[in-house]
Amino acid sequence: MTLPDRSGLSRRDSLRALVAIGGATALSACLSETEDTDVPSGTDDPDALPSRQHAWNESLARDDDGNVRLPEHHVLVALSLLEEPSEETRAVIEAALRTLERAYEWSNDGLVFTLGYTPAYFERFDESLPETVDLPAPEALTEREEPSTDSSDAVIHLASDHPDVVLEVEEGLFGERSSVNGVDVETDLTDVFERLEDERRTGFVGAGLPAEHTDVSGVPDSVPEEAPFFMGFRSGFDRSQADEDRVTIEEGPFEGATTQHVESMDVQLRTWFEQESHRQRVMKTFSPQHADEELVGEVGEELTDSNELPDERIDATEDDARSGVVGHAQKAARGRIDGEPPLLRRDFNTVDGDTPGLHFLSLQRDIETFVDVREAMEGEDLAVSNANNGIRSYLFVSRRGNYLIPSRSLRALPPPDPGET
């Protein structure tokens, strides 16, 4: 593979581009630019790691306001099963994943990951998933979209602050590296899974990273320098997200699991920044009251650890809509359950396809919960124009996927009813 010219890019932007490209050549170039990186090693003791695959938060860094700081670099690798589930294939997968856990600390500086399974994977079994698992096939959720849907068998989500780590791990899992972070790769996934390159998704999140992508068509120079997301504001506020317990399945054979929805979207950034003032962007992202009371700051820094949506602001949603503008976060907050947010977001920016976008990754106890929140977020029930209905006129869904993220003990090709195995 011949890599594109990166001579005009900053170091961070060059590394981001290499993650997006992927492959052994990109890894070699990435390693040459990060040769001084000291990546902490993992553990030989499986019991030292969380029993839940999605248990990241206690091991991730926090910002000055106490919000979880997601790793900067992300890769979603779509997988198609080559061999039917068996004790042998399960042992291969488990051995490959244990190699990663020995090689990398479970942290931002090391690696965190999950392996999830689609409804299509479970269709091969005669048995059905238990009633405690809600995992329907993905479908369009609004009349405005015609998305592609994930029909692969599985996806592995790799995340690290170091771009060379996610590249090295991906290559190690598929036979292109003999070692990862100094640990020999004795077992890989090449005999069990095929990588689906055309469904590979990559991205990044972190203050300053979006603003470094103005070389990409559709990314204007007006993206704020300190914004962690393309649309210019912070997200993932600690008190406005579900915690990991809230999104975990509590009973049945998949106790300790969660469900994952991945919604890939294109973002119309130029219109967002060139036609909307900062005040208008605040109104449409949060609520009109956020703008009136100047609660947000330039990129959301004034909100600290909450999106500041108490009940009275949520209750004002219909009145605000009738008055002309309603906020995205304000609408979504109507989906709270018993006053608490039911989703845990781990989404990230992307320039896959050389266009700005977002891979909206959400964890929740069941997919129905995501659908309910997404319906509230869409705001079809509100008496407001499309242009002033939050941020929906700037986002265009291209792909959806639903996954079950089992506990670590069931992560290697789980049967639909583990209690019967």
Tab-separated table of C-alpha atoms in Angstrom:
chain	number	residue	atom	x	y	z
A	1	MET	CA	0.000	0.000	0.000
A	2	THR	CA	1.234	3.498	-0.877
A	3	LEU	CA	0.379	6.011	1.813
A	4	PRO	CA	-0.987	9.447	0.850
A	5	ASP	CA	1.202	12.518	1.263
A	6	ARG	CA	1.052	13.732	4.893
A	7	SER	CA	3.788	16.379	4.664
A	8	GLY	CA	1.340	19.242	5.234
A	9	LEU	CA	-0.315	17.689	8.291
A	10	SER	CA	0.448	18.218	11.949
A	11	ARG	CA	1.877	15.233	13.816
A	12	ARG	CA	-1.469	14.529	15.543
A	13	ASP	CA	-3.349	14.819	12.258
A	14	SER	CA	-0.859	12.560	10.516
A	15	LEU	CA	-1.310	9.903	13.191
A	16	ARG	CA	-5.099	10.173	12.951
A	17	ALA	CA	-4.860	9.672	9.195
A	18	LEU	CA	-2.780	6.530	9.675
A	19	VAL	CA	-5.377	5.034	12.042
A	20	ALA	CA	-8.062	5.708	9.444
A	21	ILE	CA	-6.024	3.999	6.720
A	22	GLY	CA	-5.074	0.951	8.796
A	23	GLY	CA	-2.905	-1.955	7.729
A	24	ALA	CA	0.735	-2.937	8.177
A	25	THR	CA	2.133	-0.046	6.122
A	26	ALA	CA	0.189	2.504	8.155
A	27	LEU	CA	1.350	0.843	11.383
A	28	SER	CA	4.986	0.985	10.262
A	29	ALA	CA	4.671	4.701	9.507
A	30	CYS	CA	2.863	5.284	12.801
A	31	LEU	CA	5.555	3.480	14.797
A	32	SER	CA	8.248	5.588	13.144
A	33	GLU	CA	6.471	8.724	14.416
A	34	THR	CA	5.799	7.367	17.926
A	35	GLU	CA	8.985	5.441	18.641
A	36	ASP	CA	9.432	7.078	22.039
A	37	THR	CA	5.972	6.056	23.292
A	38	ASP	CA	6.100	4.066	26.537
A	39	VAL	CA	2.958	1.945	26.719
A	40	PRO	CA	2.295	0.246	30.087
A	41	SER	CA	1.937	-3.525	30.015
A	42	GLY	CA	-1.070	-5.507	31.224
A	43	THR	CA	-1.585	-8.407	33.605
A	44	ASP	CA	-1.234	-12.177	33.635
A	45	ASP	CA	-4.099	-12.413	36.128
A	46	PRO	CA	-7.523	-12.415	34.417
A	47	ASP	CA	-9.216	-11.893	37.785
A	48	ALA	CA	-7.491	-8.519	38.068
A	49	LEU	CA	-9.661	-7.234	35.217
A	50	PRO	CA	-13.361	-6.283	35.387
A	51	SER	CA	-15.866	-9.068	34.839
A	52	ARG	CA	-17.805	-6.823	32.447
A	53	GLN	CA	-16.291	-6.050	29.061
A	54	HIS	CA	-17.850	-2.584	29.103
A	55	ALA	CA	-16.411	-1.711	32.528
A	56	TRP	CA	-14.036	1.018	31.395
A	57	ASN	CA	-14.842	4.018	33.567
A	58	GLU	CA	-12.905	3.164	36.729
A	59	SER	CA	-9.766	2.615	34.663
A	60	LEU	CA	-10.042	5.668	32.404
A	61	ALA	CA	-8.697	9.131	33.131
A	62	ARG	CA	-10.934	11.986	34.297
A	63	ASP	CA	-10.872	15.625	33.268
A	64	ASP	CA	-10.653	18.522	35.737
A	65	ASP	CA	-14.429	18.412	36.231
A	66	GLY	CA	-14.545	14.688	37.002
A	67	ASN	CA	-15.915	13.562	33.628
A	68	VAL	CA	-14.583	10.332	32.145
A	69	ARG	CA	-12.065	11.124	29.410
A	70	LEU	CA	-12.464	8.585	26.641
A	71	PRO	CA	-9.340	7.361	24.834
A	72	GLU	CA	-8.427	9.592	21.896
A	73	HIS	CA	-8.273	6.958	19.130
A	74	HIS	CA	-10.955	4.400	18.231
A	75	VAL	CA	-11.352	1.602	15.696
A	76	LEU	CA	-14.439	-0.543	15.100
A	77	VAL	CA	-13.418	-3.727	13.269
A	78	ALA	CA	-16.331	-5.628	11.713
A	79	LEU	CA	-15.927	-9.409	11.730
A	80	SER	CA	-17.447	-12.284	9.768
A	81	LEU	CA	-17.275	-15.762	11.276
A	82	LEU	CA	-15.309	-18.328	9.229
A	83	GLU	CA	-15.806	-21.311	11.545
A	84	GLU	CA	-18.925	-22.264	13.438
A	85	PRO	CA	-18.846	-21.811	17.229
A	86	SER	CA	-17.163	-24.703	19.022
A	87	GLU	CA	-14.983	-25.271	22.044
A	88	GLU	CA	-11.941	-25.013	19.769
A	89	THR	CA	-12.903	-21.703	18.147
A	90	ARG	CA	-13.906	-20.245	21.502
A	91	ALA	CA	-10.508	-21.193	22.933
A	92	VAL	CA	-8.742	-19.486	20.017
A	93	ILE	CA	-10.626	-16.229	20.556
A	94	GLU	CA	-10.096	-16.257	24.298
A	95	ALA	CA	-6.361	-16.890	23.865
A	96	ALA	CA	-6.047	-14.007	21.396
A	97	LEU	CA	-7.855	-11.597	23.692
A	98	ARG	CA	-5.853	-12.697	26.731
A	99	THR	CA	-2.702	-11.815	24.770
A	100	LEU	CA	-3.981	-8.237	24.490
A	101	GLU	CA	-4.710	-8.107	28.213
A	102	ARG	CA	-1.187	-9.262	29.023
A	103	ALA	CA	0.328	-6.782	26.593
A	104	TYR	CA	-1.574	-3.615	27.520
A	105	GLU	CA	-2.723	-2.000	30.715
A	106	TRP	CA	-6.524	-1.579	30.893
A	107	SER	CA	-6.420	2.232	30.625
A	108	ASN	CA	-6.195	5.239	28.306
A	109	ASP	CA	-2.418	4.782	28.076
A	110	GLY	CA	-2.827	1.098	27.283
A	111	LEU	CA	-5.907	-0.391	25.648
A	112	VAL	CA	-9.589	-0.939	26.401
A	113	PHE	CA	-11.779	-2.995	24.117
A	114	THR	CA	-15.051	-4.889	23.754
A	115	LEU	CA	-16.172	-7.719	21.493
A	116	GLY	CA	-19.861	-7.606	20.615
A	117	TYR	CA	-22.212	-9.800	18.588
A	118	THR	CA	-24.998	-8.903	16.162
A	119	PRO	CA	-28.496	-10.389	15.870
A	120	ALA	CA	-27.245	-12.043	12.644
A	121	TYR	CA	-24.636	-13.977	14.655
A	122	PHE	CA	-27.290	-15.480	16.920
A	123	GLU	CA	-29.515	-16.502	13.997
A	124	ARG	CA	-27.284	-19.524	13.295
A	125	PHE	CA	-28.446	-21.220	16.509
A	126	ASP	CA	-31.644	-23.211	16.947
A	127	GLU	CA	-32.195	-21.604	20.343
A	128	SER	CA	-33.327	-18.001	20.833
A	129	LEU	CA	-31.835	-15.353	23.068
A	130	PRO	CA	-33.475	-15.233	26.508
A	131	GLU	CA	-36.215	-12.708	27.246
A	132	THR	CA	-33.750	-10.753	29.381
A	133	VAL	CA	-31.832	-9.770	26.219
A	134	ASP	CA	-33.461	-7.278	23.842
A	135	LEU	CA	-31.453	-7.399	20.593
A	136	PRO	CA	-33.585	-6.789	17.473
A	137	ALA	CA	-32.169	-6.431	13.987
A	138	PRO	CA	-31.171	-2.812	13.273
A	139	GLU	CA	-33.530	-0.723	11.183
A	140	ALA	CA	-34.276	2.862	10.208
A	141	LEU	CA	-35.587	4.771	13.224
A	142	THR	CA	-36.902	7.864	11.423
A	143	GLU	CA	-38.601	8.626	8.144
A	144	ARG	CA	-35.654	10.841	7.203
A	145	GLU	CA	-33.113	8.028	6.940
A	146	GLU	CA	-32.333	5.022	4.777
A	147	PRO	CA	-29.330	3.568	6.597
A	148	SER	CA	-27.222	0.556	5.778
A	149	THR	CA	-27.389	-1.946	8.626
A	150	ASP	CA	-24.617	-4.013	10.169
A	151	SER	CA	-25.084	-7.626	9.133
A	152	SER	CA	-21.655	-8.923	10.097
A	153	ASP	CA	-21.319	-11.365	12.982
A	154	ALA	CA	-19.347	-9.268	15.428
A	155	VAL	CA	-17.439	-6.059	16.004
A	156	ILE	CA	-14.403	-5.380	18.142
A	157	HIS	CA	-14.048	-1.864	19.521
A	158	LEU	CA	-10.427	-0.881	20.183
A	159	ALA	CA	-9.614	2.342	22.049
A	160	SER	CA	-6.381	3.938	23.262
A	161	ASP	CA	-4.752	7.338	23.635
A	162	HIS	CA	-1.982	6.025	21.364
A	163	PRO	CA	-2.710	5.589	17.646
A	164	ASP	CA	0.068	3.021	17.272
A	165	VAL	CA	-1.620	0.836	19.916
A	166	VAL	CA	-4.954	0.455	18.092
A	167	LEU	CA	-3.126	-0.205	14.817
A	168	GLU	CA	-0.712	-2.689	16.371
A	169	VAL	CA	-3.539	-4.555	18.102
A	170	GLU	CA	-5.583	-4.843	14.925
A	171	GLU	CA	-2.619	-6.148	12.966
A	172	GLY	CA	-1.667	-8.528	15.768
A	173	LEU	CA	-5.170	-9.977	15.917
A	174	PHE	CA	-5.028	-10.781	12.214
A	175	GLY	CA	-1.597	-12.312	11.778
A	176	GLU	CA	0.371	-9.252	10.687
A	177	ARG	CA	2.420	-8.847	13.891
A	178	SER	CA	4.434	-11.472	15.766
A	179	SER	CA	4.293	-9.449	18.982
A	180	VAL	CA	2.295	-6.594	20.536
A	181	ASN	CA	3.924	-4.289	23.076
A	182	GLY	CA	6.658	-6.860	23.614
A	183	VAL	CA	4.315	-9.823	24.141
A	184	ASP	CA	4.444	-12.686	21.621
A	185	VAL	CA	1.272	-13.282	19.626
A	186	GLU	CA	0.917	-17.060	19.764
A	187	THR	CA	-2.752	-17.134	18.714
A	188	ASP	CA	-4.613	-14.789	16.360
A	189	LEU	CA	-8.107	-14.628	14.898
A	190	THR	CA	-7.370	-15.346	11.229
A	191	ASP	CA	-8.784	-18.897	11.313
A	192	VAL	CA	-11.967	-17.810	13.076
A	193	PHE	CA	-12.882	-14.339	11.802
A	194	GLU	CA	-12.511	-12.438	8.551
A	195	ARG	CA	-12.027	-8.673	8.764
A	196	LEU	CA	-14.609	-6.775	6.718
A	197	GLU	CA	-12.470	-3.889	5.506
A	198	ASP	CA	-15.353	-1.995	3.884
A	199	GLU	CA	-17.152	-1.815	7.253
A	200	ARG	CA	-14.108	-0.708	9.271
A	201	ARG	CA	-14.801	2.506	11.178
A	202	THR	CA	-12.330	4.816	12.866
A	203	GLY	CA	-12.396	8.026	14.828
A	204	PHE	CA	-11.051	10.307	17.512
A	205	VAL	CA	-12.209	12.424	20.430
A	206	GLY	CA	-10.433	15.010	22.522
A	207	ALA	CA	-9.915	18.727	22.969
A	208	GLY	CA	-8.267	20.215	19.884
A	209	LEU	CA	-8.515	17.135	17.677
A	210	PRO	CA	-11.518	18.240	15.557
A	211	ALA	CA	-9.929	21.622	14.814
A	212	GLU	CA	-6.895	19.858	13.352
A	213	HIS	CA	-9.012	18.472	10.505
A	214	THR	CA	-9.693	21.614	8.526
A	215	ASP	CA	-7.791	20.005	5.644
A	216	VAL	CA	-10.789	17.672	5.228
A	217	SER	CA	-13.516	18.867	2.880
A	218	GLY	CA	-16.508	19.972	4.908
A	219	VAL	CA	-14.544	20.933	8.055
A	220	PRO	CA	-14.460	24.743	8.342
A	221	ASP	CA	-11.733	26.788	10.017
A	222	SER	CA	-14.334	27.996	12.511
A	223	VAL	CA	-14.347	24.739	14.533
A	224	PRO	CA	-13.285	25.959	18.020
A	225	GLU	CA	-9.683	25.175	18.918
A	226	GLU	CA	-10.564	23.485	22.234
A	227	ALA	CA	-13.686	21.626	21.147
A	228	PRO	CA	-13.531	17.816	21.618
A	229	PHE	CA	-16.333	17.225	19.088
A	230	PHE	CA	-16.873	18.581	15.591
A	231	MET	CA	-20.079	20.406	16.531
A	232	GLY	CA	-18.108	22.570	18.920
A	233	PHE	CA	-19.202	21.500	22.404
A	234	ARG	CA	-18.232	19.076	25.116
A	235	SER	CA	-20.336	15.983	25.703
A	236	GLY	CA	-20.342	12.977	28.003
A	237	PHE	CA	-21.019	14.956	31.193
A	238	ASP	CA	-20.725	12.640	34.172
A	239	ARG	CA	-24.025	13.539	35.841
A	240	SER	CA	-25.926	13.514	32.540
A	241	GLN	CA	-24.989	9.983	31.537
A	242	ALA	CA	-25.936	6.567	32.835
A	243	ASP	CA	-23.281	4.815	34.870
A	244	GLU	CA	-22.117	1.332	33.922
A	245	ASP	CA	-24.429	-0.354	36.447
A	246	ARG	CA	-27.458	1.346	34.875
A	247	VAL	CA	-26.708	-0.075	31.411
A	248	THR	CA	-25.895	-3.600	32.604
A	249	ILE	CA	-28.286	-6.526	32.183
A	250	GLU	CA	-29.142	-7.568	35.730
A	251	GLU	CA	-30.499	-11.089	35.408
A	252	GLY	CA	-30.610	-14.184	33.241
A	253	PRO	CA	-27.768	-16.077	31.535
A	254	PHE	CA	-26.329	-12.810	30.180
A	255	GLU	CA	-26.193	-11.085	33.540
A	256	GLY	CA	-23.320	-8.598	33.398
A	257	ALA	CA	-23.728	-7.896	29.668
A	258	THR	CA	-24.963	-4.749	27.921
A	259	THR	CA	-26.330	-3.845	24.516
A	260	GLN	CA	-24.607	-1.489	22.119
A	261	HIS	CA	-26.033	0.612	19.300
A	262	VAL	CA	-23.714	2.228	16.753
A	263	GLU	CA	-25.221	5.014	14.656
A	264	SER	CA	-22.905	6.431	11.967
A	265	MET	CA	-23.736	9.937	10.781
A	266	ASP	CA	-22.466	12.566	8.374
A	267	VAL	CA	-22.357	16.071	9.857
A	268	GLN	CA	-23.078	19.232	7.847
A	269	LEU	CA	-20.484	21.345	9.621
A	270	ARG	CA	-20.100	24.248	7.228
A	271	THR	CA	-23.770	25.205	7.500
A	272	TRP	CA	-23.645	24.714	11.275
A	273	PHE	CA	-20.756	27.129	11.780
A	274	GLU	CA	-21.234	29.543	8.897
A	275	GLN	CA	-24.998	30.114	9.183
A	276	GLU	CA	-25.500	29.821	12.946
A	277	SER	CA	-24.154	32.182	15.605
A	278	HIS	CA	-22.679	30.813	18.816
A	279	ARG	CA	-25.910	31.727	20.618
A	280	GLN	CA	-27.980	29.817	18.059
A	281	ARG	CA	-25.700	26.796	18.337
A	282	VAL	CA	-26.104	26.811	22.124
A	283	MET	CA	-29.892	27.036	21.807
A	284	LYS	CA	-30.089	24.169	19.339
A	285	THR	CA	-27.554	21.959	21.133
A	286	PHE	CA	-28.772	22.450	24.712
A	287	SER	CA	-31.857	24.683	25.152
A	288	PRO	CA	-32.932	28.317	24.716
A	289	GLN	CA	-32.487	28.836	28.468
A	290	HIS	CA	-28.834	27.804	28.192
A	291	ALA	CA	-28.303	30.682	25.775
A	292	ASP	CA	-30.387	33.202	27.741
A	293	GLU	CA	-28.556	32.433	30.994
A	294	GLU	CA	-25.100	32.036	29.361
A	295	LEU	CA	-24.592	28.647	30.993
A	296	VAL	CA	-22.335	27.010	28.431
A	297	GLY	CA	-19.180	28.982	27.685
A	298	GLU	CA	-17.273	28.725	24.414
A	299	VAL	CA	-17.181	24.907	24.154
A	300	GLY	CA	-19.242	23.777	27.156
A	301	GLU	CA	-16.565	24.313	29.787
A	302	GLU	CA	-18.950	26.234	32.056
A	303	LEU	CA	-21.214	23.184	32.354
A	304	THR	CA	-18.499	21.247	34.253
A	305	ASP	CA	-20.018	17.774	34.915
A	306	SER	CA	-23.685	18.233	33.894
A	307	ASN	CA	-25.647	19.470	30.889
A	308	GLU	CA	-27.768	21.488	33.347
A	309	LEU	CA	-31.166	20.141	32.347
A	310	PRO	CA	-33.299	20.003	35.510
A	311	ASP	CA	-36.939	18.976	35.310
A	312	GLU	CA	-38.206	22.497	34.677
A	313	ARG	CA	-36.055	22.866	31.551
A	314	ILE	CA	-37.179	19.478	30.272
A	315	ASP	CA	-40.804	20.348	31.028
A	316	ALA	CA	-40.390	23.535	28.975
A	317	THR	CA	-39.553	21.567	25.803
A	318	GLU	CA	-43.000	21.843	24.183
A	319	ASP	CA	-43.342	25.543	25.040
A	320	ASP	CA	-39.865	26.273	23.689
A	321	ALA	CA	-40.753	24.439	20.482
A	322	ARG	CA	-43.909	26.507	20.055
A	323	SER	CA	-41.817	29.630	20.677
A	324	GLY	CA	-39.555	28.730	17.767
A	325	VAL	CA	-36.437	26.785	18.909
A	326	VAL	CA	-35.869	23.629	20.938
A	327	GLY	CA	-32.569	22.076	22.081
A	328	HIS	CA	-31.182	18.654	21.161
A	329	ALA	CA	-30.143	17.754	24.724
A	330	GLN	CA	-33.418	19.147	26.047
A	331	LYS	CA	-35.403	16.831	23.762
A	332	ALA	CA	-33.258	13.775	24.544
A	333	ALA	CA	-33.643	14.349	28.293
A	334	ARG	CA	-37.359	13.556	27.920
A	335	GLY	CA	-36.203	9.937	27.585
A	336	ARG	CA	-34.948	9.780	31.167
A	337	ILE	CA	-36.305	6.914	33.264
A	338	ASP	CA	-37.300	7.781	36.829
A	339	GLY	CA	-35.399	11.016	36.371
A	340	GLU	CA	-32.134	9.296	35.402
A	341	PRO	CA	-30.411	9.105	31.984
A	342	PRO	CA	-30.517	5.512	30.655
A	343	LEU	CA	-27.761	5.716	28.012
A	344	LEU	CA	-23.969	5.657	28.346
A	345	ARG	CA	-22.398	7.327	25.314
A	346	ARG	CA	-18.944	6.484	24.005
A	347	ASP	CA	-19.171	8.163	20.608
A	348	PHE	CA	-16.353	9.697	18.604
A	349	ASN	CA	-15.711	11.979	15.636
A	350	THR	CA	-14.728	10.536	12.286
A	351	VAL	CA	-13.486	11.585	8.875
A	352	ASP	CA	-14.066	8.169	7.331
A	353	GLY	CA	-14.736	8.718	3.643
A	354	ASP	CA	-12.934	12.084	3.870
A	355	THR	CA	-16.015	13.804	5.266
A	356	PRO	CA	-16.806	14.932	8.829
A	357	GLY	CA	-19.064	12.648	10.820
A	358	LEU	CA	-19.841	10.989	14.104
A	359	HIS	CA	-19.977	7.366	15.194
A	360	PHE	CA	-22.602	7.634	17.931
A	361	LEU	CA	-21.924	4.633	20.173
A	362	SER	CA	-24.414	4.070	22.964
A	363	LEU	CA	-24.610	1.428	25.698
A	364	GLN	CA	-27.916	0.612	27.377
A	365	ARG	CA	-29.620	-2.291	29.133
A	366	ASP	CA	-31.825	-3.005	26.100
A	367	ILE	CA	-32.129	-1.674	22.557
A	368	GLU	CA	-35.731	-0.584	23.173
A	369	THR	CA	-34.381	1.993	25.611
A	370	PHE	CA	-32.143	3.453	22.927
A	371	VAL	CA	-35.058	3.589	20.481
A	372	ASP	CA	-37.196	5.427	23.036
A	373	VAL	CA	-34.498	8.018	23.737
A	374	ARG	CA	-33.811	8.387	20.018
A	375	GLU	CA	-37.519	9.061	19.414
A	376	ALA	CA	-37.501	11.749	22.103
A	377	MET	CA	-34.329	13.185	20.576
A	378	GLU	CA	-35.895	13.319	17.106
A	379	GLY	CA	-38.742	15.521	18.332
A	380	GLU	CA	-41.288	14.595	15.664
A	381	ASP	CA	-44.039	15.336	18.185
A	382	LEU	CA	-43.005	18.967	18.632
A	383	ALA	CA	-44.557	21.968	16.899
A	384	VAL	CA	-41.330	23.434	15.510
A	385	SER	CA	-39.703	23.732	12.102
A	386	ASN	CA	-37.089	21.189	11.066
A	387	ALA	CA	-34.424	23.909	10.960
A	388	ASN	CA	-35.023	24.798	14.621
A	389	ASN	CA	-35.659	21.289	15.929
A	390	GLY	CA	-32.373	20.849	17.770
A	391	ILE	CA	-29.489	19.746	15.559
A	392	ARG	CA	-31.353	17.180	13.469
A	393	SER	CA	-31.111	19.162	10.223
A	394	TYR	CA	-27.294	18.914	10.393
A	395	LEU	CA	-27.007	15.143	10.990
A	396	PHE	CA	-27.604	12.429	8.395
A	397	VAL	CA	-27.632	8.773	9.465
A	398	SER	CA	-25.809	6.397	7.099
A	399	ARG	CA	-25.500	3.140	9.102
A	400	ARG	CA	-26.929	1.430	12.173
A	401	GLY	CA	-25.918	-1.660	14.126
A	402	ASN	CA	-27.085	-3.472	17.266
A	403	TYR	CA	-24.806	-5.647	19.397
A	404	LEU	CA	-24.761	-7.690	22.575
A	405	ILE	CA	-21.602	-7.089	24.622
A	406	PRO	CA	-21.392	-10.177	26.885
A	407	SER	CA	-19.468	-10.342	30.120
A	408	ARG	CA	-15.800	-11.313	29.773
A	409	SER	CA	-16.566	-14.923	30.663
A	410	LEU	CA	-18.899	-15.223	27.630
A	411	ARG	CA	-17.103	-12.974	25.134
A	412	ALA	CA	-15.833	-15.825	22.926
A	413	LEU	CA	-18.698	-16.869	20.625
A	414	PRO	CA	-21.483	-17.086	23.198
A	415	PRO	CA	-24.444	-19.406	22.585
A	416	PRO	CA	-27.862	-17.755	22.890
A	417	ASP	CA	-28.589	-19.589	26.131
A	418	PRO	CA	-25.304	-20.194	27.983
A	419	GLY	CA	-27.109	-21.994	30.788
A	420	GLU	CA	-28.004	-24.791	28.373
A	421	THR	CA	-24.461	-25.300	27.097
